[in-house]
């Protein structure tokens, strides 16, 4: 017989509070103009030793020219 890969199914709250997710910086907190503070975005899943991945900028505001 074959092997079936399995893993834990988590909801969004569980994922955001997971120690491994936080240690790997899989969720980042960023500022956005016009919002009431900071919000969460998905971090870069691939980590490179010589090329650190950071968000290059914020998402545009509605009707904002890029």
PDB file of C-alpha atoms in Angstrom:
ATOM      1  CA  UNK A   1       0.000   0.000   0.000  1.00  0.00           C
ATOM      2  CA  UNK A   2       0.853   3.599  -0.481  1.00  0.00           C
ATOM      3  CA  UNK A   3       1.408   6.309   2.036  1.00  0.00           C
ATOM      4  CA  UNK A   4      -0.909   9.272   2.301  1.00  0.00           C
ATOM      5  CA  UNK A   5       0.584  12.585   3.450  1.00  0.00           C
ATOM      6  CA  UNK A   6      -1.479  14.203   6.198  1.00  0.00           C
ATOM      7  CA  UNK A   7      -1.294  17.331   8.322  1.00  0.00           C
ATOM      8  CA  UNK A   8      -3.235  19.403  10.775  1.00  0.00           C
ATOM      9  CA  UNK A   9      -6.069  21.518   9.402  1.00  0.00           C
ATOM     10  CA  UNK A  10      -6.029  24.951  11.043  1.00  0.00           C
ATOM     11  CA  UNK A  11      -8.332  27.941  10.844  1.00  0.00           C
ATOM     12  CA  UNK A  12      -6.979  31.482  10.249  1.00  0.00           C
ATOM     13  CA  UNK A  13      -6.736  32.295  13.972  1.00  0.00           C
ATOM     14  CA  UNK A  14      -4.714  29.129  14.632  1.00  0.00           C
ATOM     15  CA  UNK A  15      -2.385  29.826  11.715  1.00  0.00           C
ATOM     16  CA  UNK A  16      -1.715  33.417  12.797  1.00  0.00           C
ATOM     17  CA  UNK A  17      -0.888  32.339  16.357  1.00  0.00           C
ATOM     18  CA  UNK A  18       1.253  29.333  15.342  1.00  0.00           C
ATOM     19  CA  UNK A  19       4.826  29.565  16.720  1.00  0.00           C
ATOM     20  CA  UNK A  20       6.368  28.130  13.548  1.00  0.00           C
ATOM     21  CA  UNK A  21       4.492  30.555  11.283  1.00  0.00           C
ATOM     22  CA  UNK A  22       5.660  33.503  13.399  1.00  0.00           C
ATOM     23  CA  UNK A  23       9.257  32.233  13.639  1.00  0.00           C
ATOM     24  CA  UNK A  24       9.422  31.900   9.829  1.00  0.00           C
ATOM     25  CA  UNK A  25       7.896  35.392   9.394  1.00  0.00           C
ATOM     26  CA  UNK A  26       5.149  33.949   7.241  1.00  0.00           C
ATOM     27  CA  UNK A  27       2.800  36.755   8.305  1.00  0.00           C
ATOM     28  CA  UNK A  28       3.976  40.371   8.334  1.00  0.00           C
ATOM     29  CA  UNK A  29       2.372  43.440   9.864  1.00  0.00           C
ATOM     30  CA  UNK A  30       2.495  46.556   7.658  1.00  0.00           C
ATOM     31  CA  UNK A  31       1.172  50.131   7.618  1.00  0.00           C
ATOM     32  CA  UNK A  32      -1.277  51.316   4.976  1.00  0.00           C
ATOM     33  CA  UNK A  33      -2.343  54.953   4.465  1.00  0.00           C
ATOM     34  CA  UNK A  34      -5.995  55.585   5.131  1.00  0.00           C
ATOM     35  CA  UNK A  35      -6.427  52.509   7.289  1.00  0.00           C
ATOM     36  CA  UNK A  36      -6.947  52.430  11.020  1.00  0.00           C
ATOM     37  CA  UNK A  37      -3.432  51.244  11.800  1.00  0.00           C
ATOM     38  CA  UNK A  38      -1.507  48.188  10.709  1.00  0.00           C
ATOM     39  CA  UNK A  39      -2.718  45.050   8.966  1.00  0.00           C
ATOM     40  CA  UNK A  40      -1.399  41.560   8.230  1.00  0.00           C
ATOM     41  CA  UNK A  41      -0.103  40.271   4.896  1.00  0.00           C
ATOM     42  CA  UNK A  42       1.363  36.932   3.843  1.00  0.00           C
ATOM     43  CA  UNK A  43       5.157  36.808   4.059  1.00  0.00           C
ATOM     44  CA  UNK A  44       7.520  35.233   1.549  1.00  0.00           C
ATOM     45  CA  UNK A  45       7.389  31.429   1.928  1.00  0.00           C
ATOM     46  CA  UNK A  46      10.864  30.909   0.426  1.00  0.00           C
ATOM     47  CA  UNK A  47      13.827  32.147   2.482  1.00  0.00           C
ATOM     48  CA  UNK A  48      17.177  32.921   0.840  1.00  0.00           C
ATOM     49  CA  UNK A  49      20.367  33.650   2.792  1.00  0.00           C
ATOM     50  CA  UNK A  50      21.638  36.391   0.454  1.00  0.00           C
ATOM     51  CA  UNK A  51      18.358  37.787  -0.797  1.00  0.00           C
ATOM     52  CA  UNK A  52      16.062  38.724   2.072  1.00  0.00           C
ATOM     53  CA  UNK A  53      12.468  39.014   0.912  1.00  0.00           C
ATOM     54  CA  UNK A  54      10.484  41.988   2.190  1.00  0.00           C
ATOM     55  CA  UNK A  55       7.342  43.586   0.796  1.00  0.00           C
ATOM     56  CA  UNK A  56       8.380  46.008  -1.973  1.00  0.00           C
ATOM     57  CA  UNK A  57       5.531  48.374  -1.237  1.00  0.00           C
ATOM     58  CA  UNK A  58       1.970  48.670  -0.163  1.00  0.00           C
ATOM     59  CA  UNK A  59      -1.128  47.832  -2.133  1.00  0.00           C
ATOM     60  CA  UNK A  60      -2.593  50.830  -3.986  1.00  0.00           C
ATOM     61  CA  UNK A  61      -5.532  52.714  -2.580  1.00  0.00           C
ATOM     62  CA  UNK A  62      -8.705  52.551  -4.682  1.00  0.00           C
ATOM     63  CA  UNK A  63      -8.352  54.865  -7.733  1.00  0.00           C
ATOM     64  CA  UNK A  64      -4.661  55.487  -6.967  1.00  0.00           C
ATOM     65  CA  UNK A  65      -2.359  55.526  -9.981  1.00  0.00           C
ATOM     66  CA  UNK A  66       0.563  53.083  -9.747  1.00  0.00           C
TER      67      UNK A  66
END
